[in-house]
Amino acid sequence: MDFRHEWKHPIGYSDFLALRSRLAAAMKPDDHAINGRYEVRSLYFDNLSDKALREKIDGVNCREKFRIRYYNGDTSFLHLEKKSKVNGLCSKEQTDLSAVEARAITEGDLKTLADSQKPLLRELYSKMNWYGLRPKTIVDYTREPFVYAPGNVRITLDYNIRTGMNGTDFLNPDCVTVPARESMIILEVKWDAFLPSLIRDIVQIPGAHVAAFSKYAACRVYG
């Protein structure tokens, strides 16, 4: 499992505009972006005691969360992801999902998942079966991604964060989502062993501080 560094900064709109311009001058857009951005939809999982949410809020040092994700409304290309955080470093495991597998997960059809040959899907099945992990809420947002090869740096600007509240109809493109909170823009900076000084200088914003921000936690604001 490969771990990466990760910084998150809530930023203001004027900083967003300035930062977008600087990043575009120094970095490349992600190959998967369309006109510089893409739409992300995720379905996050938690148990009856909201373990993932509480561990995030409490800043537990070693924690994990599961989600299913697709991009730009394309439900033919689905991912199951497990994101882990240990000692401030992050890692992500993922596997592709079929529409049948995704539907089984969202509907709690554990029998369909039991014989999967995908290790990550078997892990999710086990935790749904034994620990009561279930789909909790939909998280939508717009992402503008930039990449820089030295240090394997990836920087994203995320905004228009919306929540499905208690809705989990993840594969329905017409399901209703609402703004999660006041207008938030999140700068995320991720890198491997080192962060090049050029990029470090670009992302410095006066008054901005690294924050333990979670889109999932923000989208649980209504329950």
PDB file of C-alpha atoms in Angstrom:
ATOM      1  CA  MET A   1       0.000   0.000   0.000  1.00  0.00           C
ATOM      2  CA  ASP A   2       1.509   3.325  -1.106  1.00  0.00           C
ATOM      3  CA  PHE A   3       0.990   6.325   1.164  1.00  0.00           C
ATOM      4  CA  ARG A   4       0.984   9.953   0.035  1.00  0.00           C
ATOM      5  CA  HIS A   5       1.068  13.333   1.697  1.00  0.00           C
ATOM      6  CA  GLU A   6      -2.095  15.384   1.536  1.00  0.00           C
ATOM      7  CA  TRP A   7      -2.912  18.995   2.422  1.00  0.00           C
ATOM      8  CA  LYS A   8      -6.364  20.530   2.372  1.00  0.00           C
ATOM      9  CA  HIS A   9      -7.161  24.259   2.510  1.00  0.00           C
ATOM     10  CA  PRO A  10     -10.590  25.926   2.459  1.00  0.00           C
ATOM     11  CA  ILE A  11     -10.032  29.044   0.327  1.00  0.00           C
ATOM     12  CA  GLY A  12     -11.983  32.101  -0.751  1.00  0.00           C
ATOM     13  CA  TYR A  13     -13.244  32.899  -4.231  1.00  0.00           C
ATOM     14  CA  SER A  14     -10.619  35.542  -5.037  1.00  0.00           C
ATOM     15  CA  ASP A  15      -7.849  33.149  -3.972  1.00  0.00           C
ATOM     16  CA  PHE A  16      -9.479  30.459  -6.101  1.00  0.00           C
ATOM     17  CA  LEU A  17      -9.331  32.642  -9.221  1.00  0.00           C
ATOM     18  CA  ALA A  18      -5.713  33.639  -8.619  1.00  0.00           C
ATOM     19  CA  LEU A  19      -4.639  30.106  -7.786  1.00  0.00           C
ATOM     20  CA  ARG A  20      -6.377  28.622 -10.820  1.00  0.00           C
ATOM     21  CA  SER A  21      -4.398  30.982 -13.057  1.00  0.00           C
ATOM     22  CA  ARG A  22      -1.061  30.173 -11.405  1.00  0.00           C
ATOM     23  CA  LEU A  23      -1.661  26.422 -11.495  1.00  0.00           C
ATOM     24  CA  ALA A  24      -2.624  26.494 -15.167  1.00  0.00           C
ATOM     25  CA  ALA A  25       0.642  28.272 -15.980  1.00  0.00           C
ATOM     26  CA  ALA A  26       2.869  25.760 -14.147  1.00  0.00           C
ATOM     27  CA  MET A  27       1.021  22.444 -14.295  1.00  0.00           C
ATOM     28  CA  LYS A  28      -0.868  20.273 -16.774  1.00  0.00           C
ATOM     29  CA  PRO A  29      -4.596  19.585 -16.571  1.00  0.00           C
ATOM     30  CA  ASP A  30      -5.600  16.033 -15.741  1.00  0.00           C
ATOM     31  CA  ASP A  31      -6.129  13.994 -18.918  1.00  0.00           C
ATOM     32  CA  HIS A  32      -9.611  13.025 -17.775  1.00  0.00           C
ATOM     33  CA  ALA A  33     -10.805  16.615 -17.365  1.00  0.00           C
ATOM     34  CA  ILE A  34     -13.279  18.062 -19.866  1.00  0.00           C
ATOM     35  CA  ASN A  35     -12.681  21.775 -20.411  1.00  0.00           C
ATOM     36  CA  GLY A  36     -10.479  21.708 -17.339  1.00  0.00           C
ATOM     37  CA  ARG A  37     -12.945  20.103 -14.938  1.00  0.00           C
ATOM     38  CA  TYR A  38     -15.146  17.132 -14.235  1.00  0.00           C
ATOM     39  CA  GLU A  39     -18.136  16.283 -12.076  1.00  0.00           C
ATOM     40  CA  VAL A  40     -17.651  13.762  -9.284  1.00  0.00           C
ATOM     41  CA  ARG A  41     -20.373  11.712  -7.622  1.00  0.00           C
ATOM     42  CA  SER A  42     -19.529   9.516  -4.638  1.00  0.00           C
ATOM     43  CA  LEU A  43     -21.573   7.321  -2.335  1.00  0.00           C
ATOM     44  CA  TYR A  44     -20.014   7.039   1.128  1.00  0.00           C
ATOM     45  CA  PHE A  45     -20.489   4.211   3.612  1.00  0.00           C
ATOM     46  CA  ASP A  46     -20.759   4.169   7.393  1.00  0.00           C
ATOM     47  CA  ASN A  47     -22.215   1.978  10.104  1.00  0.00           C
ATOM     48  CA  LEU A  48     -25.125   2.580  12.479  1.00  0.00           C
ATOM     49  CA  SER A  49     -22.862   4.345  14.995  1.00  0.00           C
ATOM     50  CA  ASP A  50     -21.333   6.596  12.292  1.00  0.00           C
ATOM     51  CA  LYS A  51     -17.853   5.220  12.916  1.00  0.00           C
ATOM     52  CA  ALA A  52     -16.231   6.831   9.864  1.00  0.00           C
ATOM     53  CA  LEU A  53     -17.808  10.223  10.601  1.00  0.00           C
ATOM     54  CA  ARG A  54     -16.914  10.190  14.291  1.00  0.00           C
ATOM     55  CA  GLU A  55     -13.330   9.103  13.665  1.00  0.00           C
ATOM     56  CA  LYS A  56     -12.918  11.945  11.193  1.00  0.00           C
ATOM     57  CA  ILE A  57     -14.357  14.543  13.566  1.00  0.00           C
ATOM     58  CA  ASP A  58     -12.282  13.197  16.473  1.00  0.00           C
ATOM     59  CA  GLY A  59      -9.093  13.099  14.400  1.00  0.00           C
ATOM     60  CA  VAL A  60      -8.427   9.399  14.972  1.00  0.00           C
ATOM     61  CA  ASN A  61      -4.902   8.659  13.765  1.00  0.00           C
ATOM     62  CA  CYS A  62      -5.663   5.430  11.906  1.00  0.00           C
ATOM     63  CA  ARG A  63      -8.953   5.344  10.005  1.00  0.00           C
ATOM     64  CA  GLU A  64     -10.586   4.282   6.743  1.00  0.00           C
ATOM     65  CA  LYS A  65     -13.666   4.924   4.655  1.00  0.00           C
ATOM     66  CA  PHE A  66     -15.300   3.259   1.659  1.00  0.00           C
ATOM     67  CA  ARG A  67     -16.997   4.940  -1.268  1.00  0.00           C
ATOM     68  CA  ILE A  68     -18.259   4.214  -4.783  1.00  0.00           C
ATOM     69  CA  ARG A  69     -17.510   6.851  -7.399  1.00  0.00           C
ATOM     70  CA  TYR A  70     -18.164   7.818 -10.999  1.00  0.00           C
ATOM     71  CA  TYR A  71     -17.456  10.875 -13.125  1.00  0.00           C
ATOM     72  CA  ASN A  72     -19.433  13.174 -15.400  1.00  0.00           C
ATOM     73  CA  GLY A  73     -22.608  11.144 -14.983  1.00  0.00           C
ATOM     74  CA  ASP A  74     -21.073   8.098 -16.686  1.00  0.00           C
ATOM     75  CA  THR A  75     -22.376   5.101 -14.727  1.00  0.00           C
ATOM     76  CA  SER A  76     -20.642   2.676 -17.120  1.00  0.00           C
ATOM     77  CA  PHE A  77     -17.319   3.407 -15.402  1.00  0.00           C
ATOM     78  CA  LEU A  78     -17.652   2.797 -11.647  1.00  0.00           C
ATOM     79  CA  HIS A  79     -15.014   2.487  -8.921  1.00  0.00           C
ATOM     80  CA  LEU A  80     -15.088   1.077  -5.411  1.00  0.00           C
ATOM     81  CA  GLU A  81     -12.488   2.904  -3.317  1.00  0.00           C
ATOM     82  CA  LYS A  82     -11.099   2.495   0.176  1.00  0.00           C
ATOM     83  CA  LYS A  83      -9.256   5.517   1.518  1.00  0.00           C
ATOM     84  CA  SER A  84      -7.005   5.028   4.561  1.00  0.00           C
ATOM     85  CA  LYS A  85      -5.157   7.528   6.727  1.00  0.00           C
ATOM     86  CA  VAL A  86      -2.284   6.554   9.035  1.00  0.00           C
ATOM     87  CA  ASN A  87       0.006   8.992  10.864  1.00  0.00           C
ATOM     88  CA  GLY A  88      -1.135  11.848   8.647  1.00  0.00           C
ATOM     89  CA  LEU A  89      -0.394   9.996   5.385  1.00  0.00           C
ATOM     90  CA  CYS A  90      -3.091   8.832   2.964  1.00  0.00           C
ATOM     91  CA  SER A  91      -3.504   5.871   0.653  1.00  0.00           C
ATOM     92  CA  LYS A  92      -6.225   4.750  -1.717  1.00  0.00           C
ATOM     93  CA  GLU A  93      -7.138   1.298  -3.005  1.00  0.00           C
ATOM     94  CA  GLN A  94      -9.648   0.908  -5.792  1.00  0.00           C
ATOM     95  CA  THR A  95     -11.248  -1.639  -8.080  1.00  0.00           C
ATOM     96  CA  ASP A  96     -13.641  -1.362 -11.000  1.00  0.00           C
ATOM     97  CA  LEU A  97     -17.279  -2.274 -10.469  1.00  0.00           C
ATOM     98  CA  SER A  98     -19.940  -3.511 -12.846  1.00  0.00           C
ATOM     99  CA  ALA A  99     -23.373  -1.939 -12.739  1.00  0.00           C
ATOM    100  CA  VAL A 100     -24.707  -5.197 -11.246  1.00  0.00           C
ATOM    101  CA  GLU A 101     -22.127  -5.080  -8.444  1.00  0.00           C
ATOM    102  CA  ALA A 102     -22.806  -1.399  -7.749  1.00  0.00           C
ATOM    103  CA  ARG A 103     -26.548  -2.007  -7.610  1.00  0.00           C
ATOM    104  CA  ALA A 104     -26.054  -4.951  -5.250  1.00  0.00           C
ATOM    105  CA  ILE A 105     -23.943  -2.783  -2.942  1.00  0.00           C
ATOM    106  CA  THR A 106     -26.386   0.128  -2.884  1.00  0.00           C
ATOM    107  CA  GLU A 107     -29.333  -2.214  -2.256  1.00  0.00           C
ATOM    108  CA  GLY A 108     -27.537  -4.269   0.408  1.00  0.00           C
ATOM    109  CA  ASP A 109     -27.756  -7.455  -1.667  1.00  0.00           C
ATOM    110  CA  LEU A 110     -24.891  -9.232   0.091  1.00  0.00           C
ATOM    111  CA  LYS A 111     -25.495 -12.609  -1.572  1.00  0.00           C
ATOM    112  CA  THR A 112     -24.482 -11.165  -4.936  1.00  0.00           C
ATOM    113  CA  LEU A 113     -21.215  -9.885  -3.443  1.00  0.00           C
ATOM    114  CA  ALA A 114     -20.257 -12.980  -1.450  1.00  0.00           C
ATOM    115  CA  ASP A 115     -18.456 -14.817  -4.264  1.00  0.00           C
ATOM    116  CA  SER A 116     -16.613 -11.867  -5.766  1.00  0.00           C
ATOM    117  CA  GLN A 117     -13.029 -12.465  -6.890  1.00  0.00           C
ATOM    118  CA  LYS A 118     -12.102  -8.828  -6.224  1.00  0.00           C
ATOM    119  CA  PRO A 119     -10.260  -8.497  -2.878  1.00  0.00           C
ATOM    120  CA  LEU A 120     -11.526  -4.986  -2.152  1.00  0.00           C
ATOM    121  CA  LEU A 121     -15.105  -5.947  -2.913  1.00  0.00           C
ATOM    122  CA  ARG A 122     -14.766  -8.992  -0.650  1.00  0.00           C
ATOM    123  CA  GLU A 123     -13.473  -6.700   2.114  1.00  0.00           C
ATOM    124  CA  LEU A 124     -16.461  -4.397   1.697  1.00  0.00           C
ATOM    125  CA  TYR A 125     -18.789  -7.407   1.720  1.00  0.00           C
ATOM    126  CA  SER A 126     -17.201  -8.625   4.951  1.00  0.00           C
ATOM    127  CA  LYS A 127     -17.593  -5.255   6.657  1.00  0.00           C
ATOM    128  CA  MET A 128     -21.157  -4.849   5.442  1.00  0.00           C
ATOM    129  CA  ASN A 129     -21.945  -8.335   6.721  1.00  0.00           C
ATOM    130  CA  TRP A 130     -20.170  -8.204  10.091  1.00  0.00           C
ATOM    131  CA  TYR A 131     -19.972  -4.516  11.007  1.00  0.00           C
ATOM    132  CA  GLY A 132     -23.160  -3.162   9.482  1.00  0.00           C
ATOM    133  CA  LEU A 133     -21.463  -0.911   6.940  1.00  0.00           C
ATOM    134  CA  ARG A 134     -24.121   0.598   4.668  1.00  0.00           C
ATOM    135  CA  PRO A 135     -24.490   3.383   2.075  1.00  0.00           C
ATOM    136  CA  LYS A 136     -24.913   6.652   3.969  1.00  0.00           C
ATOM    137  CA  THR A 137     -25.024   9.679   1.685  1.00  0.00           C
ATOM    138  CA  ILE A 138     -24.251  10.946  -1.795  1.00  0.00           C
ATOM    139  CA  VAL A 139     -21.555  13.600  -2.235  1.00  0.00           C
ATOM    140  CA  ASP A 140     -21.432  15.608  -5.483  1.00  0.00           C
ATOM    141  CA  TYR A 141     -18.895  18.264  -6.458  1.00  0.00           C
ATOM    142  CA  THR A 142     -17.039  19.904  -9.328  1.00  0.00           C
ATOM    143  CA  ARG A 143     -13.278  19.315  -9.529  1.00  0.00           C
ATOM    144  CA  GLU A 144     -10.556  21.166 -11.440  1.00  0.00           C
ATOM    145  CA  PRO A 145      -7.441  18.924 -11.404  1.00  0.00           C
ATOM    146  CA  PHE A 146      -3.785  19.723 -12.172  1.00  0.00           C
ATOM    147  CA  VAL A 147      -0.777  17.376 -12.285  1.00  0.00           C
ATOM    148  CA  TYR A 148       2.982  17.832 -12.073  1.00  0.00           C
ATOM    149  CA  ALA A 149       5.317  14.897 -12.748  1.00  0.00           C
ATOM    150  CA  PRO A 150       8.185  15.668 -10.309  1.00  0.00           C
ATOM    151  CA  GLY A 151       6.994  14.401  -6.931  1.00  0.00           C
ATOM    152  CA  ASN A 152       3.876  12.940  -8.583  1.00  0.00           C
ATOM    153  CA  VAL A 153       1.986  16.053  -7.493  1.00  0.00           C
ATOM    154  CA  ARG A 154      -1.759  16.352  -7.948  1.00  0.00           C
ATOM    155  CA  ILE A 155      -3.627  19.534  -7.052  1.00  0.00           C
ATOM    156  CA  THR A 156      -7.375  19.887  -7.185  1.00  0.00           C
ATOM    157  CA  LEU A 157      -9.816  22.735  -6.706  1.00  0.00           C
ATOM    158  CA  ASP A 158     -13.185  21.398  -5.527  1.00  0.00           C
ATOM    159  CA  TYR A 159     -16.387  23.403  -5.298  1.00  0.00           C
ATOM    160  CA  ASN A 160     -20.166  23.244  -5.679  1.00  0.00           C
ATOM    161  CA  ILE A 161     -20.217  20.559  -2.981  1.00  0.00           C
ATOM    162  CA  ARG A 162     -23.677  19.044  -2.658  1.00  0.00           C
ATOM    163  CA  THR A 163     -25.207  16.381  -0.452  1.00  0.00           C
ATOM    164  CA  GLY A 164     -27.857  13.768  -1.053  1.00  0.00           C
ATOM    165  CA  MET A 165     -28.701  14.091   2.673  1.00  0.00           C
ATOM    166  CA  ASN A 166     -30.109  10.650   3.547  1.00  0.00           C
ATOM    167  CA  GLY A 167     -30.611   9.674  -0.085  1.00  0.00           C
ATOM    168  CA  THR A 168     -28.469   6.867  -1.487  1.00  0.00           C
ATOM    169  CA  ASP A 169     -29.971   6.461  -4.979  1.00  0.00           C
ATOM    170  CA  PHE A 170     -26.462   6.754  -6.328  1.00  0.00           C
ATOM    171  CA  LEU A 171     -27.057   5.486  -9.873  1.00  0.00           C
ATOM    172  CA  ASN A 172     -30.047   7.751 -10.504  1.00  0.00           C
ATOM    173  CA  PRO A 173     -28.796  10.855 -12.368  1.00  0.00           C
ATOM    174  CA  ASP A 174     -31.927  12.751 -11.337  1.00  0.00           C
ATOM    175  CA  CYS A 175     -31.673  12.198  -7.584  1.00  0.00           C
ATOM    176  CA  VAL A 176     -31.948  15.440  -5.645  1.00  0.00           C
ATOM    177  CA  THR A 177     -28.891  16.965  -3.978  1.00  0.00           C
ATOM    178  CA  VAL A 178     -28.615  20.272  -2.103  1.00  0.00           C
ATOM    179  CA  PRO A 179     -25.669  22.527  -1.172  1.00  0.00           C
ATOM    180  CA  ALA A 180     -23.755  21.035   1.739  1.00  0.00           C
ATOM    181  CA  ARG A 181     -23.008  24.314   3.542  1.00  0.00           C
ATOM    182  CA  GLU A 182     -22.099  27.861   2.673  1.00  0.00           C
ATOM    183  CA  SER A 183     -20.214  28.121  -0.611  1.00  0.00           C
ATOM    184  CA  MET A 184     -16.985  26.165  -0.021  1.00  0.00           C
ATOM    185  CA  ILE A 185     -13.926  25.887  -2.220  1.00  0.00           C
ATOM    186  CA  ILE A 186     -11.341  23.298  -1.199  1.00  0.00           C
ATOM    187  CA  LEU A 187      -7.733  23.243  -2.346  1.00  0.00           C
ATOM    188  CA  GLU A 188      -6.186  19.761  -2.111  1.00  0.00           C
ATOM    189  CA  VAL A 189      -2.468  19.149  -2.594  1.00  0.00           C
ATOM    190  CA  LYS A 190      -1.182  15.556  -2.848  1.00  0.00           C
ATOM    191  CA  TRP A 191       2.353  14.321  -3.439  1.00  0.00           C
ATOM    192  CA  ASP A 192       4.671  11.364  -2.869  1.00  0.00           C
ATOM    193  CA  ALA A 193       8.157  11.742  -1.362  1.00  0.00           C
ATOM    194  CA  PHE A 194       8.672  15.460  -1.991  1.00  0.00           C
ATOM    195  CA  LEU A 195       6.752  18.588  -2.938  1.00  0.00           C
ATOM    196  CA  PRO A 196       8.754  20.688  -5.441  1.00  0.00           C
ATOM    197  CA  SER A 197       9.507  24.195  -4.243  1.00  0.00           C
ATOM    198  CA  LEU A 198       7.839  25.686  -7.335  1.00  0.00           C
ATOM    199  CA  ILE A 199       4.533  24.058  -6.449  1.00  0.00           C
ATOM    200  CA  ARG A 200       4.948  24.769  -2.744  1.00  0.00           C
ATOM    201  CA  ASP A 201       5.336  28.471  -3.532  1.00  0.00           C
ATOM    202  CA  ILE A 202       2.352  28.519  -5.896  1.00  0.00           C
ATOM    203  CA  VAL A 203      -0.088  27.089  -3.342  1.00  0.00           C
ATOM    204  CA  GLN A 204       0.929  29.410  -0.515  1.00  0.00           C
ATOM    205  CA  ILE A 205      -2.091  31.583   0.309  1.00  0.00           C
ATOM    206  CA  PRO A 206      -1.867  34.226   3.057  1.00  0.00           C
ATOM    207  CA  GLY A 207      -4.158  33.327   5.940  1.00  0.00           C
ATOM    208  CA  ALA A 208      -4.911  29.823   4.636  1.00  0.00           C
ATOM    209  CA  HIS A 209      -4.123  26.904   6.921  1.00  0.00           C
ATOM    210  CA  VAL A 210      -4.090  23.160   6.496  1.00  0.00           C
ATOM    211  CA  ALA A 211      -7.415  21.847   7.771  1.00  0.00           C
ATOM    212  CA  ALA A 212      -8.834  18.391   8.447  1.00  0.00           C
ATOM    213  CA  PHE A 213     -11.640  18.955   5.958  1.00  0.00           C
ATOM    214  CA  SER A 214     -13.894  16.105   4.832  1.00  0.00           C
ATOM    215  CA  LYS A 215     -16.505  16.382   2.086  1.00  0.00           C
ATOM    216  CA  TYR A 216     -18.264  13.397   3.622  1.00  0.00           C
ATOM    217  CA  ALA A 217     -18.452  15.110   7.026  1.00  0.00           C
ATOM    218  CA  ALA A 218     -19.619  18.355   5.401  1.00  0.00           C
ATOM    219  CA  CYS A 219     -22.345  16.459   3.567  1.00  0.00           C
ATOM    220  CA  ARG A 220     -23.605  14.923   6.810  1.00  0.00           C
ATOM    221  CA  VAL A 221     -24.524  18.381   8.096  1.00  0.00           C
ATOM    222  CA  TYR A 222     -28.257  17.575   7.697  1.00  0.00           C
ATOM    223  CA  GLY A 223     -28.099  14.235   9.484  1.00  0.00           C
TER     224      GLY A 223
END
